[in-house]
Amino acid sequence: MYPLSIFFLISACDNKIENSEENSASGIQPWSENPSYWEYNGKPVLLLGASDNDNLFQLPNLKSHLDSISMIGGNYVRNTMSDRDETDEKAFSKNEGGKYDLKKWNSTYWQKFEDLLSLAQERNIIVQIEIWDRFDHAREQWLTDPFNPKNNVNYTYEEAKLDSLYPDHPGQNKQPFFFTPPSLQNNKLLLKYQQAFVEKLLSISLAYRNVLYCLDNETSGRKEWATYWASFLREKTGDKAIVLTEMWDHWDLKSAEHKRTLDNPERYDFIDISQNSHQTGETNWNNAQYVFNYIEGKPRPVNSVKIYGSDAHGAWLSRGITTQHAVQTFIRNILGGFASSRFHRPPHGLGLSHWPIQSIKTIRKIEEKVKFWNLKPMMDRLSDREENEAYLIGKTGESYLLYFPAEGEVKLDLNPHTKEFELSWISLEE
C-alpha cells in the first residue's frame, strides 16, 4: 500500500476564475493570466495523464484507451512518432521488392496519427508529440529502420554517409542521423527526407488545436540539432501558432543541457523536465523548484510528460524508482507548480493502472475545492519536519494544502491568522 494523506485548511475562499471568457476555438497555449499554466478553449487547465504506450497512435485499442483516460479525469497523453514494435506501421510505403521508398507515404501510418489527434480533441485531451526519438535509429532498431540505406531505394550508405550498424546506446549520440543540419555535418541528402517527414506531420497536426510539440525524446544531441528543427517548424507553420519545446536527457536540471531551454524562451514556449523523475524524494522536489526559481522572470509552463517508477522494473528498484516514487513524484509535481504530469508507460512507469487512476482522481477532487494556480509552495510555514515528510502549498490567509507522502507529523504555523479554518481530508486510497 502507498498511503497518501492530504489535509485542506480552507477559509472562505473564492475559487472563481476571473477574466477568462471561454473561447471554444482557441487551442492549447500558455494561459494569458498566468503563463505558468496551460489554457485550452479559453480556460485554464491542469494537464494530468497516464497511458500505456509511447507511440499511442499505434495502439490497436486507441479509442477505448482514450475513453478510459477521460473517464478518470485525464486530459494529457504522450505520442512519439515511433515505429519500433514489430506490429507498428512505418511512415513510408514499400515497393514490390520489400524496400521502402522515402518519397512515398504509408497512408495507414498517417491515418492512425490523425485518428489519435481527432479522437483526443473530441475528448479535450492534449497530445504532446515527440517528433524524433533517438531509440528509433540505433542498435537493433536500426536494422529495420526505413532510413537505413539497405532498407530503402533512395540512397546508398556512401551517399547518405551512414553505416550499417550503430550498436552503442543512442545516448552516446554517435548516429549521423542527428547531425544533418547545415551547422553540423550539412548532410543535404538525408536532411531532405527528414524535412519531408516533418512537413508531412505538420500537414496533419496543424488542423488540430490540442497539440504540443516536442522535438525529441530525452535527447543528448547537439544544441544545433534542436535549434535547427525549432527554426524549421516556425518557418513551416508561419502564422499558425504552435507551442514547442525540447526534452533533454540530463538528470541534473542544473546542467548546461537544460540551460539551452531555460535560457531561450523566445525559442522554446514551454519546458519539459521529465528526466527529473529519475531523482527521488526531496531532491526531486528541490531540483524542480530550482527551475521555477530560474524562470521566475519569464515564467512558462513546465511539463513532465513522463514519470518513471514501477515495482515491475527490477533494474531500477535499487535506485528507488519504484511505484511509490512514481506516485509521490506525480503529487509533488502538481503541488510544486507543474502545468502537466503523466505516468510513463509500463514497465518503466505505471501506465493507466490502479495508482495512477487514484492519483488523477485525487487531484481532480482537490480542484473542486481549490485551484492549484492560486497556490504557491510555502515550506517555510512547516516545522518539526523530516526530509520528504510533508509538503505545503497555499495562499496566505485563504487556503493551505498539506501533503504527506506517507505517515508523518509536522507543525503548521497559522499564528498570523485570527480566523477559523475548515479542515478537509482526502486519501489516495479512497
Coordinates of C-alpha atoms in Angstrom, one line a residue:
M1 CA 0.0 0.0 0.0
Y2 CA 1.1 3.6 -0.7
P3 CA -0.9 5.9 1.5
L4 CA -1.4 9.5 0.7
S5 CA -3.0 12.0 3.1
I6 CA -3.9 15.5 2.0
F7 CA -5.3 18.0 4.5
F8 CA -7.1 21.1 3.5
L9 CA -7.2 24.2 5.7
I10 CA -9.6 26.4 3.9
S11 CA -11.2 29.7 4.8
A12 CA -14.0 31.4 2.8
C13 CA -12.0 31.2 -0.4
D14 CA -13.4 32.2 -3.7
N15 CA -12.3 29.8 -6.4
K16 CA -13.9 31.5 -9.4
I17 CA -11.7 32.1 -12.4
E18 CA -11.9 35.8 -13.3
N19 CA -11.3 37.4 -16.7
S20 CA -11.2 34.1 -18.6
E21 CA -14.1 34.2 -21.0
E22 CA -14.5 30.9 -22.9
N23 CA -13.3 30.8 -26.5
S24 CA -14.1 27.4 -27.9
A25 CA -11.9 28.0 -30.9
S26 CA -8.7 28.7 -29.1
G27 CA -6.1 26.0 -28.9
I28 CA -3.6 24.9 -26.3
Q29 CA -1.4 27.8 -25.2
P30 CA 0.2 29.3 -22.1
W31 CA -2.6 30.9 -20.0
S32 CA -2.7 34.7 -20.6
E33 CA -3.3 35.4 -16.9
N34 CA -0.7 33.0 -15.6
P35 CA 1.8 31.7 -18.2
S36 CA 3.0 29.0 -15.8
Y37 CA -0.2 27.1 -16.7
W38 CA -2.0 26.0 -19.9
E39 CA -5.1 27.5 -21.4
Y40 CA -7.4 25.5 -23.7
N41 CA -10.7 26.6 -25.2
G42 CA -10.2 29.9 -23.4
K43 CA -9.9 28.5 -19.9
P44 CA -7.0 27.5 -17.7
V45 CA -6.5 23.7 -17.5
L46 CA -4.3 21.4 -15.5
L47 CA -3.0 18.5 -17.6
L48 CA -3.0 15.1 -16.0
G49 CA -2.3 11.8 -17.7
A50 CA -1.5 8.1 -17.6
S51 CA -1.3 6.0 -20.8
D52 CA 0.1 2.6 -21.7
N53 CA 2.2 3.3 -24.8
D54 CA 4.7 5.9 -26.0
N55 CA 3.6 5.9 -29.7
L56 CA 0.0 5.9 -28.7
F57 CA -1.3 6.3 -32.2
Q58 CA -0.1 2.8 -33.0
L59 CA -2.3 1.3 -30.2
P60 CA -5.0 -1.1 -31.5
N61 CA -7.4 -0.2 -28.8
L62 CA -6.8 3.5 -29.0
K63 CA -10.4 4.7 -28.8
S64 CA -11.2 2.7 -25.7
H65 CA -7.9 3.7 -24.0
L66 CA -8.7 7.4 -24.6
D67 CA -12.2 6.8 -23.2
S68 CA -10.7 5.3 -20.0
I69 CA -8.3 8.2 -19.6
S70 CA -11.0 10.7 -20.0
M71 CA -13.4 8.9 -17.6
I72 CA -11.0 9.3 -14.7
G73 CA -10.3 13.0 -15.3
G74 CA -7.2 12.5 -17.5
N75 CA -6.6 15.0 -20.3
Y76 CA -3.0 14.6 -21.4
V77 CA -1.1 11.9 -23.4
R78 CA 2.2 11.4 -25.0
N79 CA 2.9 10.4 -28.6
T80 CA 6.2 9.6 -30.1
M81 CA 6.2 9.2 -33.9
S82 CA 8.0 5.9 -33.3
D83 CA 7.5 2.5 -35.1
R84 CA 9.8 0.2 -33.1
D85 CA 7.4 -2.6 -32.3
E86 CA 7.1 -5.4 -34.8
T87 CA 3.4 -4.7 -35.4
D88 CA 3.8 -1.0 -35.8
E89 CA 3.2 0.7 -39.1
K90 CA 6.0 2.6 -40.7
A91 CA 5.7 6.1 -42.2
F92 CA 6.8 5.0 -45.6
S93 CA 5.4 2.6 -48.2
K94 CA 7.2 -0.4 -49.6
N95 CA 7.7 -1.4 -53.2
E96 CA 7.1 -4.9 -54.5
G97 CA 10.7 -5.9 -53.6
G98 CA 10.0 -5.1 -50.0
K99 CA 12.1 -1.9 -49.8
Y100 CA 10.9 1.4 -48.5
D101 CA 10.5 4.4 -50.7
L102 CA 11.1 7.6 -48.7
K103 CA 9.3 9.6 -51.3
K104 CA 6.0 7.7 -50.8
W105 CA 3.9 7.6 -47.6
N106 CA 2.2 4.7 -45.9
S107 CA -1.3 6.1 -45.6
T108 CA -2.2 3.7 -42.7
Y109 CA 0.6 5.2 -40.5
W110 CA -0.5 8.7 -41.1
Q111 CA -4.2 7.9 -40.8
K112 CA -3.5 6.4 -37.4
F113 CA -1.8 9.6 -36.4
E114 CA -4.7 11.7 -37.5
D115 CA -7.1 9.4 -35.7
L116 CA -5.3 10.0 -32.4
L117 CA -5.4 13.8 -32.8
S118 CA -9.1 13.7 -33.7
L119 CA -10.2 11.3 -31.0
A120 CA -8.2 13.1 -28.4
Q121 CA -9.6 16.5 -29.4
E122 CA -13.2 15.2 -29.2
R123 CA -12.4 14.3 -25.6
N124 CA -10.5 17.5 -24.8
I125 CA -7.3 15.6 -24.4
I126 CA -4.0 17.3 -25.1
V127 CA -1.4 15.3 -27.2
Q128 CA 2.3 16.1 -26.6
I129 CA 4.1 14.9 -29.8
E130 CA 7.8 13.9 -29.9
I131 CA 8.9 14.2 -33.5
W132 CA 12.3 12.4 -33.2
D133 CA 13.3 9.6 -30.9
R134 CA 17.0 8.5 -30.7
F135 CA 16.0 4.9 -29.9
D136 CA 14.4 4.5 -33.4
H137 CA 17.7 4.8 -35.1
A138 CA 20.2 2.8 -33.2
R139 CA 21.1 -0.8 -32.1
E140 CA 18.6 -3.4 -33.3
Q141 CA 16.1 -0.8 -34.3
W142 CA 18.4 0.5 -37.0
L143 CA 18.3 -2.9 -38.7
T144 CA 14.7 -2.4 -39.7
D145 CA 14.7 1.4 -39.9
P146 CA 13.4 2.8 -43.3
F147 CA 16.2 5.4 -43.1
N148 CA 18.8 2.6 -43.1
P149 CA 20.1 2.6 -46.7
K150 CA 19.8 -1.2 -47.0
N151 CA 16.1 -0.9 -46.4
N152 CA 15.2 1.8 -48.9
V153 CA 15.6 2.6 -52.6
N154 CA 16.6 6.2 -52.2
Y155 CA 20.3 6.2 -51.3
T156 CA 23.3 4.1 -50.6
Y157 CA 25.4 4.1 -47.4
E158 CA 28.1 6.1 -49.1
E159 CA 25.7 8.7 -50.5
A160 CA 23.9 9.2 -47.1
K161 CA 27.1 9.0 -45.1
L162 CA 25.6 6.3 -42.9
D163 CA 26.8 3.0 -41.5
S164 CA 25.2 -0.4 -41.4
L165 CA 25.4 -0.7 -37.6
Y166 CA 25.1 1.7 -34.6
P167 CA 25.5 -0.7 -31.7
D168 CA 26.0 1.8 -28.9
H169 CA 23.4 3.2 -26.7
P170 CA 21.9 6.2 -28.5
G171 CA 22.6 8.4 -25.5
Q172 CA 26.2 8.5 -26.8
N173 CA 25.0 10.5 -29.8
K174 CA 27.1 8.7 -32.4
Q175 CA 24.4 8.4 -35.1
P176 CA 24.9 10.8 -38.0
F177 CA 21.2 10.9 -38.5
F178 CA 21.2 13.6 -35.7
F179 CA 23.9 15.7 -37.3
T180 CA 22.3 16.6 -40.7
P181 CA 21.7 20.3 -40.3
P182 CA 24.0 22.8 -42.1
S183 CA 25.6 23.9 -38.8
L184 CA 26.7 20.3 -38.2
Q185 CA 27.5 17.9 -41.0
N186 CA 25.4 19.5 -43.6
N187 CA 24.1 16.2 -44.9
K188 CA 21.7 17.6 -47.6
L189 CA 20.6 14.3 -48.9
L190 CA 19.4 12.8 -45.6
L191 CA 18.1 16.2 -44.4
K192 CA 15.8 16.4 -47.4
Y193 CA 14.0 13.3 -46.3
Q194 CA 13.9 14.4 -42.7
Q195 CA 12.3 17.7 -43.7
A196 CA 9.7 15.9 -45.8
F197 CA 8.8 13.7 -42.8
V198 CA 8.3 16.8 -40.6
E199 CA 6.3 18.6 -43.3
K200 CA 4.0 15.6 -43.6
L201 CA 3.5 15.6 -39.9
L202 CA 2.6 19.3 -39.8
S203 CA 0.2 18.9 -42.8
I204 CA -1.9 16.8 -40.4
S205 CA -1.3 18.2 -36.9
L206 CA -1.8 21.9 -37.8
A207 CA -5.5 21.1 -38.3
Y208 CA -5.9 20.3 -34.6
R209 CA -5.9 22.6 -31.6
N210 CA -4.8 20.1 -29.0
V211 CA -1.2 19.5 -29.9
L212 CA 2.0 20.4 -28.1
Y213 CA 5.3 19.9 -30.0
C214 CA 8.5 18.4 -28.5
L215 CA 11.4 18.0 -30.9
D216 CA 13.0 14.9 -29.3
N217 CA 12.7 12.2 -26.7
E218 CA 15.3 12.7 -23.9
T219 CA 18.0 13.8 -26.3
S220 CA 21.7 14.2 -25.6
G221 CA 22.2 15.6 -29.0
R222 CA 23.9 18.8 -30.0
K223 CA 22.1 22.1 -29.4
E224 CA 22.5 22.9 -33.1
W225 CA 20.2 20.0 -34.0
A226 CA 17.4 21.3 -31.8
T227 CA 17.9 24.9 -32.8
Y228 CA 17.6 23.9 -36.5
W229 CA 14.4 22.0 -36.1
A230 CA 12.8 24.7 -33.9
S231 CA 13.5 27.2 -36.6
F232 CA 12.3 24.8 -39.3
L233 CA 9.0 24.3 -37.5
R234 CA 8.5 28.0 -37.0
E235 CA 9.2 28.7 -40.7
K236 CA 6.8 26.0 -41.9
T237 CA 4.0 26.9 -39.6
G238 CA 4.1 30.6 -40.3
D239 CA 1.2 32.5 -38.7
K240 CA -0.2 29.3 -37.3
A241 CA 1.0 29.5 -33.7
I242 CA 2.5 26.3 -32.3
V243 CA 3.9 25.7 -28.8
L244 CA 7.3 24.0 -28.9
T245 CA 10.0 22.6 -26.6
E246 CA 12.9 20.2 -26.4
M247 CA 13.4 17.4 -23.9
W248 CA 17.0 17.0 -22.8
D249 CA 18.4 13.8 -21.3
H250 CA 20.5 15.0 -18.4
W251 CA 19.0 14.0 -15.0
D252 CA 20.5 17.1 -13.4
L253 CA 18.3 20.1 -14.2
K254 CA 21.1 22.5 -13.4
S255 CA 23.2 21.1 -16.2
A256 CA 24.2 23.0 -19.3
E257 CA 21.9 20.9 -21.4
H258 CA 18.8 22.2 -19.7
K259 CA 20.0 25.8 -19.9
R260 CA 19.5 25.5 -23.6
T261 CA 15.8 25.6 -23.0
L262 CA 15.7 27.6 -19.8
D263 CA 17.7 30.5 -21.3
N264 CA 15.8 30.7 -24.6
P265 CA 12.1 31.4 -24.0
E266 CA 11.9 33.0 -27.5
R267 CA 12.7 29.6 -29.0
Y268 CA 11.0 27.2 -26.5
D269 CA 7.5 28.1 -25.4
F270 CA 7.4 25.6 -22.6
I271 CA 9.8 23.3 -20.6
D272 CA 9.7 19.5 -20.2
I273 CA 11.7 18.2 -17.3
S274 CA 10.6 14.6 -17.4
Q275 CA 14.1 13.4 -16.6
N276 CA 13.8 14.9 -13.2
S277 CA 11.7 11.9 -12.2
H278 CA 14.9 9.9 -12.1
Q279 CA 15.6 11.9 -8.9
T280 CA 13.9 10.6 -5.7
G281 CA 12.5 12.2 -2.6
E282 CA 13.2 15.7 -1.7
T283 CA 15.9 16.0 -4.4
N284 CA 13.1 15.6 -6.9
W285 CA 11.2 18.5 -5.4
N286 CA 14.2 20.8 -4.9
N287 CA 15.5 20.4 -8.4
A288 CA 12.1 21.2 -9.9
Q289 CA 11.8 24.3 -7.6
Y290 CA 15.3 25.3 -8.9
V291 CA 13.7 25.5 -12.4
F292 CA 10.7 27.5 -11.3
N293 CA 13.0 30.0 -9.5
Y294 CA 15.3 30.2 -12.5
I295 CA 12.5 31.2 -14.9
E296 CA 10.6 33.4 -12.4
G297 CA 11.3 36.5 -14.5
K298 CA 9.8 34.9 -17.6
P299 CA 7.5 32.1 -16.5
R300 CA 6.4 29.3 -18.9
P301 CA 4.5 26.1 -18.4
V302 CA 6.7 23.3 -17.0
N303 CA 5.6 19.8 -18.1
S304 CA 6.5 16.3 -17.1
V305 CA 5.2 14.0 -19.9
K306 CA 7.0 11.0 -18.3
I307 CA 7.1 10.0 -14.7
Y308 CA 9.3 7.0 -14.2
G309 CA 8.8 4.4 -11.5
S310 CA 7.4 0.9 -11.2
D311 CA 8.0 -2.1 -9.0
A312 CA 7.8 -4.2 -12.2
H313 CA 11.1 -2.6 -13.5
G314 CA 13.5 -4.6 -11.4
A315 CA 16.7 -2.8 -12.7
W316 CA 15.5 0.5 -11.2
L317 CA 14.4 -0.7 -7.7
S318 CA 17.8 -0.3 -6.2
R319 CA 17.7 3.4 -7.1
G320 CA 14.3 3.9 -5.5
I321 CA 12.5 4.3 -8.8
T322 CA 9.5 2.4 -7.5
T323 CA 5.8 2.5 -7.7
Q324 CA 5.8 4.6 -4.5
H325 CA 8.3 7.0 -6.1
A326 CA 6.1 7.5 -9.2
V327 CA 3.0 8.3 -7.1
Q328 CA 4.9 10.7 -4.9
T329 CA 6.5 12.4 -7.9
F330 CA 3.2 12.9 -9.6
I331 CA 1.7 14.6 -6.5
R332 CA 4.9 16.7 -5.8
N333 CA 4.9 17.9 -9.4
I334 CA 1.3 19.2 -9.2
L335 CA 1.9 20.8 -5.8
G336 CA 5.2 22.3 -7.0
G337 CA 3.6 24.2 -9.9
F338 CA 3.9 21.9 -12.9
A339 CA 1.4 22.6 -15.7
S340 CA 1.3 18.9 -16.5
S341 CA 2.2 15.4 -15.3
R342 CA 1.8 12.0 -16.8
F343 CA 2.7 8.5 -15.7
H344 CA 5.1 6.8 -18.1
R345 CA 4.3 3.5 -19.8
P346 CA 4.9 0.1 -18.2
P347 CA 7.3 -1.4 -17.2
H348 CA 9.3 1.9 -16.9
G349 CA 6.2 3.5 -15.4
L350 CA 2.8 2.7 -14.1
G351 CA 0.7 3.5 -17.2
L352 CA -3.1 3.5 -16.7
S353 CA -3.2 1.3 -13.7
H354 CA -4.6 1.5 -10.1
W355 CA -2.3 4.1 -8.5
P356 CA -2.3 6.5 -11.4
I357 CA -6.0 6.3 -11.6
Q358 CA -6.3 7.0 -7.9
S359 CA -3.8 9.8 -8.2
I360 CA -5.6 11.6 -11.0
K361 CA -8.9 11.2 -9.3
T362 CA -7.5 12.7 -6.1
I363 CA -6.1 15.8 -7.8
R364 CA -9.4 16.4 -9.5
K365 CA -11.2 16.1 -6.1
I366 CA -8.8 18.8 -4.8
E367 CA -9.5 21.0 -7.8
E368 CA -13.2 21.1 -6.7
K369 CA -12.0 23.0 -3.6
V370 CA -9.0 25.0 -4.7
K371 CA -7.2 25.7 -7.9
F372 CA -3.5 24.9 -8.0
W373 CA -2.6 28.0 -9.9
N374 CA -3.8 30.1 -7.0
L375 CA -1.4 28.4 -4.6
K376 CA 2.3 28.6 -4.1
P377 CA 4.9 26.5 -2.2
M378 CA 5.1 27.6 1.5
M379 CA 7.5 25.2 3.0
D380 CA 8.8 27.8 5.5
R381 CA 5.5 27.5 7.3
L382 CA 6.3 24.0 8.4
S383 CA 8.4 22.9 11.3
D384 CA 9.4 19.7 13.0
R385 CA 9.6 18.3 9.5
E386 CA 11.9 15.5 8.3
E387 CA 13.1 15.1 4.8
N388 CA 10.3 14.3 2.3
E389 CA 7.8 14.0 5.2
A390 CA 5.4 16.7 4.1
Y391 CA 4.9 19.5 1.5
L392 CA 2.8 22.7 1.9
I393 CA 1.3 25.0 -0.7
G394 CA -1.1 27.8 -0.1
K395 CA -2.4 31.3 -0.4
T396 CA -1.8 33.3 2.7
G397 CA -5.0 33.8 4.8
E398 CA -7.2 31.8 2.4
S399 CA -6.2 28.2 1.9
Y400 CA -3.4 25.7 2.7
L401 CA -2.9 22.3 1.2
L402 CA -0.7 19.9 3.1
Y403 CA 0.6 16.7 1.5
F404 CA 2.0 13.7 3.4
P405 CA 3.7 11.2 1.1
A406 CA 3.5 8.6 3.9
E407 CA 2.8 8.7 7.6
G408 CA 4.1 11.8 9.3
E409 CA 3.5 14.6 11.7
V410 CA 4.5 18.3 11.3
K411 CA 3.6 21.7 12.7
L412 CA 1.9 24.3 10.5
D413 CA 2.2 27.9 11.6
L414 CA -1.2 29.6 11.5
N415 CA -0.5 32.1 14.2
P416 CA -0.7 35.2 12.0
H417 CA -4.4 34.4 11.3
T418 CA -7.3 35.1 13.7
K419 CA -9.9 33.5 11.5
E420 CA -11.1 29.9 11.8
F421 CA -10.3 27.3 9.1
E422 CA -12.3 24.4 7.8
L423 CA -10.4 21.2 7.8
S424 CA -10.9 18.6 5.0
W425 CA -9.1 15.4 4.4
I426 CA -8.7 13.1 1.4
S427 CA -6.7 9.9 0.9
L428 CA -5.4 8.4 -2.2
E429 CA -6.7 5.0 -1.1
E430 CA -10.4 6.2 -1.2

